[in-house]
Amino acid sequence: MKDYRQFIRQLPNNTIVCALGDFNPPTTAHELLIKTAQVVSEQKGSDYVIFTAPTESLQEDKKHQFLKLMFPKANFVSLGESFFSSAIKKLNEKYKNVIIIAGADQFDEFKKLKESSNVEIISIGTKDPDADFPKMKQFATKGIYEEFKKLLPSTIRDMDGKRLMNEMRVGSGFEPIKEQ
């Protein structure tokens, strides 16, 4: 016979926390996004999911491989060819409340979703202008690893950071940098 606590744990949760990122490559801003989603999820006692969007210079399977190295407990799901808005609509069918964790650059876009469904949006604040794709791509293509590394999440190991930079170089049509 189940007691009350066991029964409550087995009931489907009515809230989910989600976030979206291109993770091309994962940056310090993405780290804040993921950690915020995990904390809010824990506070609400809910599920959470981090959606990844397809990108040109970093293949989806490689991206997920690096994300799992950096954030082993996080739940990453590839959007593939679908749109974030359609993913939110599917979540709205399954969950009563959807909480979206968003950066300042995404906040206005997600406000439209809030009007059409039961969505709450939590902003992580302004986006770090240094932790963006053009700057990271520039460091990767020039082979400036020390600057590239400064913008990576704190959870990445040095050798994985170098591998990630080389993956971006190859995705952009450059040769990988070989260690001496």
mmCIF file of C-alpha atoms in Angstrom:
data_model
loop_
_atom_site.group_PDB
_atom_site.id
_atom_site.type_symbol
_atom_site.label_atom_id
_atom_site.label_comp_id
_atom_site.label_asym_id
_atom_site.label_seq_id
_atom_site.Cartn_x
_atom_site.Cartn_y
_atom_site.Cartn_z
ATOM 1 C CA MET A 1 0.000 0.000 0.000
ATOM 2 C CA LYS A 2 1.295 3.447 -0.948
ATOM 3 C CA ASP A 3 1.418 6.263 1.505
ATOM 4 C CA TYR A 4 0.418 9.818 0.669
ATOM 5 C CA ARG A 5 3.961 11.023 -0.172
ATOM 6 C CA GLN A 6 4.589 8.184 -2.616
ATOM 7 C CA PHE A 7 1.248 8.850 -4.275
ATOM 8 C CA ILE A 8 1.983 12.582 -4.661
ATOM 9 C CA ARG A 9 5.420 11.859 -6.184
ATOM 10 C CA GLN A 10 3.810 9.674 -8.838
ATOM 11 C CA LEU A 11 1.260 12.289 -9.912
ATOM 12 C CA PRO A 12 2.220 14.122 -13.094
ATOM 13 C CA ASN A 13 3.622 17.555 -12.384
ATOM 14 C CA ASN A 14 1.595 20.423 -13.726
ATOM 15 C CA THR A 15 4.557 22.761 -14.305
ATOM 16 C CA ILE A 16 7.571 22.579 -16.605
ATOM 17 C CA VAL A 17 10.500 24.953 -16.850
ATOM 18 C CA CYS A 18 12.186 25.353 -20.235
ATOM 19 C CA ALA A 19 14.825 27.413 -21.962
ATOM 20 C CA LEU A 20 16.141 27.765 -25.493
ATOM 21 C CA GLY A 21 19.665 28.294 -26.710
ATOM 22 C CA ASP A 22 21.640 27.904 -29.896
ATOM 23 C CA PHE A 23 24.733 26.870 -27.904
ATOM 24 C CA ASN A 24 26.938 27.734 -30.858
ATOM 25 C CA PRO A 25 29.186 27.355 -28.873
ATOM 26 C CA PRO A 26 27.999 27.149 -25.263
ATOM 27 C CA THR A 27 28.959 30.374 -23.475
ATOM 28 C CA THR A 28 28.903 31.835 -19.982
ATOM 29 C CA ALA A 29 25.464 33.300 -20.794
ATOM 30 C CA HIS A 30 24.206 29.805 -21.686
ATOM 31 C CA GLU A 31 25.617 28.514 -18.396
ATOM 32 C CA LEU A 32 23.524 31.104 -16.538
ATOM 33 C CA LEU A 33 20.458 30.111 -18.587
ATOM 34 C CA ILE A 34 20.870 26.400 -17.779
ATOM 35 C CA LYS A 35 21.605 26.920 -14.091
ATOM 36 C CA THR A 36 18.623 29.268 -13.736
ATOM 37 C CA ALA A 37 16.328 26.688 -15.351
ATOM 38 C CA GLN A 38 17.636 24.014 -12.975
ATOM 39 C CA VAL A 39 17.187 26.221 -9.878
ATOM 40 C CA VAL A 40 13.665 27.363 -10.830
ATOM 41 C CA SER A 41 12.724 23.768 -11.615
ATOM 42 C CA GLU A 42 14.004 22.638 -8.233
ATOM 43 C CA GLN A 43 12.138 25.447 -6.446
ATOM 44 C CA LYS A 44 8.886 24.585 -8.217
ATOM 45 C CA GLY A 45 9.419 20.830 -7.852
ATOM 46 C CA SER A 46 8.897 20.519 -11.589
ATOM 47 C CA ASP A 47 10.386 19.011 -14.710
ATOM 48 C CA TYR A 48 12.653 21.046 -16.952
ATOM 49 C CA VAL A 49 13.998 20.878 -20.476
ATOM 50 C CA ILE A 50 16.655 22.852 -22.335
ATOM 51 C CA PHE A 51 15.913 23.119 -26.070
ATOM 52 C CA THR A 52 18.831 23.390 -28.478
ATOM 53 C CA ALA A 53 18.447 25.044 -31.856
ATOM 54 C CA PRO A 54 20.305 23.826 -34.948
ATOM 55 C CA THR A 55 23.330 25.867 -36.041
ATOM 56 C CA GLU A 56 25.693 26.033 -38.991
ATOM 57 C CA SER A 57 29.169 25.772 -37.510
ATOM 58 C CA LEU A 58 28.560 23.158 -34.800
ATOM 59 C CA GLN A 59 26.763 19.917 -35.652
ATOM 60 C CA GLU A 60 23.864 18.998 -33.385
ATOM 61 C CA ASP A 61 25.324 15.670 -32.218
ATOM 62 C CA LYS A 62 28.679 17.297 -31.395
ATOM 63 C CA LYS A 63 26.899 20.139 -29.622
ATOM 64 C CA HIS A 64 24.975 17.690 -27.427
ATOM 65 C CA GLN A 65 28.162 15.777 -26.714
ATOM 66 C CA PHE A 66 29.864 18.930 -25.386
ATOM 67 C CA LEU A 67 26.763 20.044 -23.488
ATOM 68 C CA LYS A 68 26.560 16.684 -21.712
ATOM 69 C CA LEU A 69 30.240 17.004 -20.760
ATOM 70 C CA MET A 70 29.655 20.468 -19.301
ATOM 71 C CA PHE A 71 26.209 19.891 -17.782
ATOM 72 C CA PRO A 72 25.791 16.138 -17.182
ATOM 73 C CA LYS A 73 22.547 16.457 -15.191
ATOM 74 C CA ALA A 74 20.786 18.773 -17.644
ATOM 75 C CA ASN A 75 17.982 17.574 -19.916
ATOM 76 C CA PHE A 76 18.769 18.715 -23.480
ATOM 77 C CA VAL A 77 16.333 18.205 -26.355
ATOM 78 C CA SER A 78 17.043 19.169 -29.945
ATOM 79 C CA LEU A 79 14.370 21.233 -31.652
ATOM 80 C CA GLY A 80 15.448 19.878 -35.016
ATOM 81 C CA GLU A 81 13.480 21.609 -37.732
ATOM 82 C CA SER A 82 10.556 22.612 -35.500
ATOM 83 C CA PHE A 83 10.086 26.029 -33.942
ATOM 84 C CA PHE A 84 10.253 26.891 -30.255
ATOM 85 C CA SER A 85 6.658 28.166 -30.364
ATOM 86 C CA SER A 86 5.385 24.766 -31.539
ATOM 87 C CA ALA A 87 7.391 23.038 -28.793
ATOM 88 C CA ILE A 88 5.765 25.354 -26.230
ATOM 89 C CA LYS A 89 2.295 24.541 -27.621
ATOM 90 C CA LYS A 90 3.019 20.818 -27.156
ATOM 91 C CA LEU A 91 4.204 21.449 -23.600
ATOM 92 C CA ASN A 92 1.015 23.441 -22.950
ATOM 93 C CA GLU A 93 -1.015 20.373 -23.877
ATOM 94 C CA LYS A 94 0.805 18.252 -21.309
ATOM 95 C CA TYR A 95 1.452 20.794 -18.538
ATOM 96 C CA LYS A 96 -0.792 23.358 -16.915
ATOM 97 C CA ASN A 97 2.011 25.914 -16.457
ATOM 98 C CA VAL A 98 5.020 26.553 -18.685
ATOM 99 C CA ILE A 99 7.854 28.706 -17.359
ATOM 100 C CA ILE A 100 10.351 29.976 -19.927
ATOM 101 C CA ILE A 101 13.781 31.121 -18.822
ATOM 102 C CA ALA A 102 15.001 33.715 -21.324
ATOM 103 C CA GLY A 103 17.818 36.128 -21.930
ATOM 104 C CA ALA A 104 17.076 39.781 -22.540
ATOM 105 C CA ASP A 105 17.542 39.288 -26.290
ATOM 106 C CA GLN A 106 14.783 36.619 -26.349
ATOM 107 C CA PHE A 107 12.393 38.190 -23.845
ATOM 108 C CA ASP A 108 10.363 40.306 -26.295
ATOM 109 C CA GLU A 109 10.006 37.393 -28.714
ATOM 110 C CA PHE A 110 8.691 35.122 -25.961
ATOM 111 C CA LYS A 111 6.198 37.735 -24.724
ATOM 112 C CA LYS A 112 4.135 36.858 -27.819
ATOM 113 C CA LEU A 113 3.919 33.245 -26.595
ATOM 114 C CA LYS A 114 2.702 34.453 -23.213
ATOM 115 C CA GLU A 115 -0.315 36.130 -24.793
ATOM 116 C CA SER A 116 -1.425 32.961 -26.585
ATOM 117 C CA SER A 117 -0.939 30.409 -23.791
ATOM 118 C CA ASN A 118 -0.407 29.860 -20.077
ATOM 119 C CA VAL A 119 3.260 30.866 -20.045
ATOM 120 C CA GLU A 120 5.354 32.680 -17.476
ATOM 121 C CA ILE A 121 8.639 34.220 -18.603
ATOM 122 C CA ILE A 122 11.609 34.767 -16.304
ATOM 123 C CA SER A 123 14.440 36.917 -17.631
ATOM 124 C CA ILE A 124 18.045 36.186 -16.681
ATOM 125 C CA GLY A 125 18.905 39.812 -17.420
ATOM 126 C CA THR A 126 20.949 41.417 -20.119
ATOM 127 C CA LYS A 127 22.977 39.327 -22.493
ATOM 128 C CA ASP A 128 26.743 39.443 -22.098
ATOM 129 C CA PRO A 129 27.893 41.227 -25.275
ATOM 130 C CA ASP A 130 31.220 39.378 -25.191
ATOM 131 C CA ALA A 131 29.601 35.930 -24.996
ATOM 132 C CA ASP A 132 28.103 35.908 -28.455
ATOM 133 C CA PHE A 133 28.582 33.825 -31.558
ATOM 134 C CA PRO A 134 30.458 36.334 -33.770
ATOM 135 C CA LYS A 135 33.099 36.964 -31.114
ATOM 136 C CA MET A 136 33.478 33.260 -30.308
ATOM 137 C CA LYS A 137 33.709 32.396 -34.020
ATOM 138 C CA GLN A 138 36.325 35.093 -34.513
ATOM 139 C CA PHE A 139 38.472 33.693 -31.686
ATOM 140 C CA ALA A 140 38.027 30.140 -33.020
ATOM 141 C CA THR A 141 38.918 31.012 -36.613
ATOM 142 C CA LYS A 142 41.982 32.985 -35.505
ATOM 143 C CA GLY A 143 42.979 30.177 -33.132
ATOM 144 C CA ILE A 144 43.039 32.420 -30.050
ATOM 145 C CA TYR A 145 42.177 29.775 -27.478
ATOM 146 C CA GLU A 146 42.852 31.839 -24.332
ATOM 147 C CA GLU A 147 40.224 34.432 -25.353
ATOM 148 C CA PHE A 148 37.840 31.722 -26.575
ATOM 149 C CA LYS A 149 38.152 29.908 -23.232
ATOM 150 C CA LYS A 150 37.224 33.032 -21.224
ATOM 151 C CA LEU A 151 33.743 32.965 -22.769
ATOM 152 C CA LEU A 152 33.125 29.235 -22.235
ATOM 153 C CA PRO A 153 31.119 27.905 -19.274
ATOM 154 C CA SER A 154 33.138 27.348 -16.109
ATOM 155 C CA THR A 155 32.213 23.655 -16.152
ATOM 156 C CA ILE A 156 34.263 22.781 -19.256
ATOM 157 C CA ARG A 157 37.655 21.121 -18.999
ATOM 158 C CA ASP A 158 40.568 22.695 -20.850
ATOM 159 C CA MET A 159 41.030 19.807 -23.294
ATOM 160 C CA ASP A 160 37.295 19.805 -24.094
ATOM 161 C CA GLY A 161 37.425 23.557 -24.689
ATOM 162 C CA LYS A 162 40.203 23.041 -27.221
ATOM 163 C CA ARG A 163 38.229 20.253 -28.899
ATOM 164 C CA LEU A 164 35.180 22.522 -29.053
ATOM 165 C CA MET A 165 37.185 25.327 -30.645
ATOM 166 C CA ASN A 166 38.540 22.865 -33.227
ATOM 167 C CA GLU A 167 35.008 21.608 -33.982
ATOM 168 C CA MET A 168 33.971 25.204 -34.654
ATOM 169 C CA ARG A 169 37.028 25.715 -36.861
ATOM 170 C CA VAL A 170 36.221 22.595 -38.901
ATOM 171 C CA GLY A 171 32.533 23.621 -39.137
ATOM 172 C CA SER A 172 33.666 26.997 -40.505
ATOM 173 C CA GLY A 173 35.990 25.433 -43.089
ATOM 174 C CA PHE A 174 39.316 25.825 -41.247
ATOM 175 C CA GLU A 175 41.900 23.224 -40.266
ATOM 176 C CA PRO A 176 41.956 22.111 -36.623
ATOM 177 C CA ILE A 177 44.818 23.422 -34.506
ATOM 178 C CA LYS A 178 47.181 20.673 -33.462
ATOM 179 C CA GLU A 179 48.993 20.768 -30.137
ATOM 180 C CA GLN A 180 52.786 20.968 -30.216
#
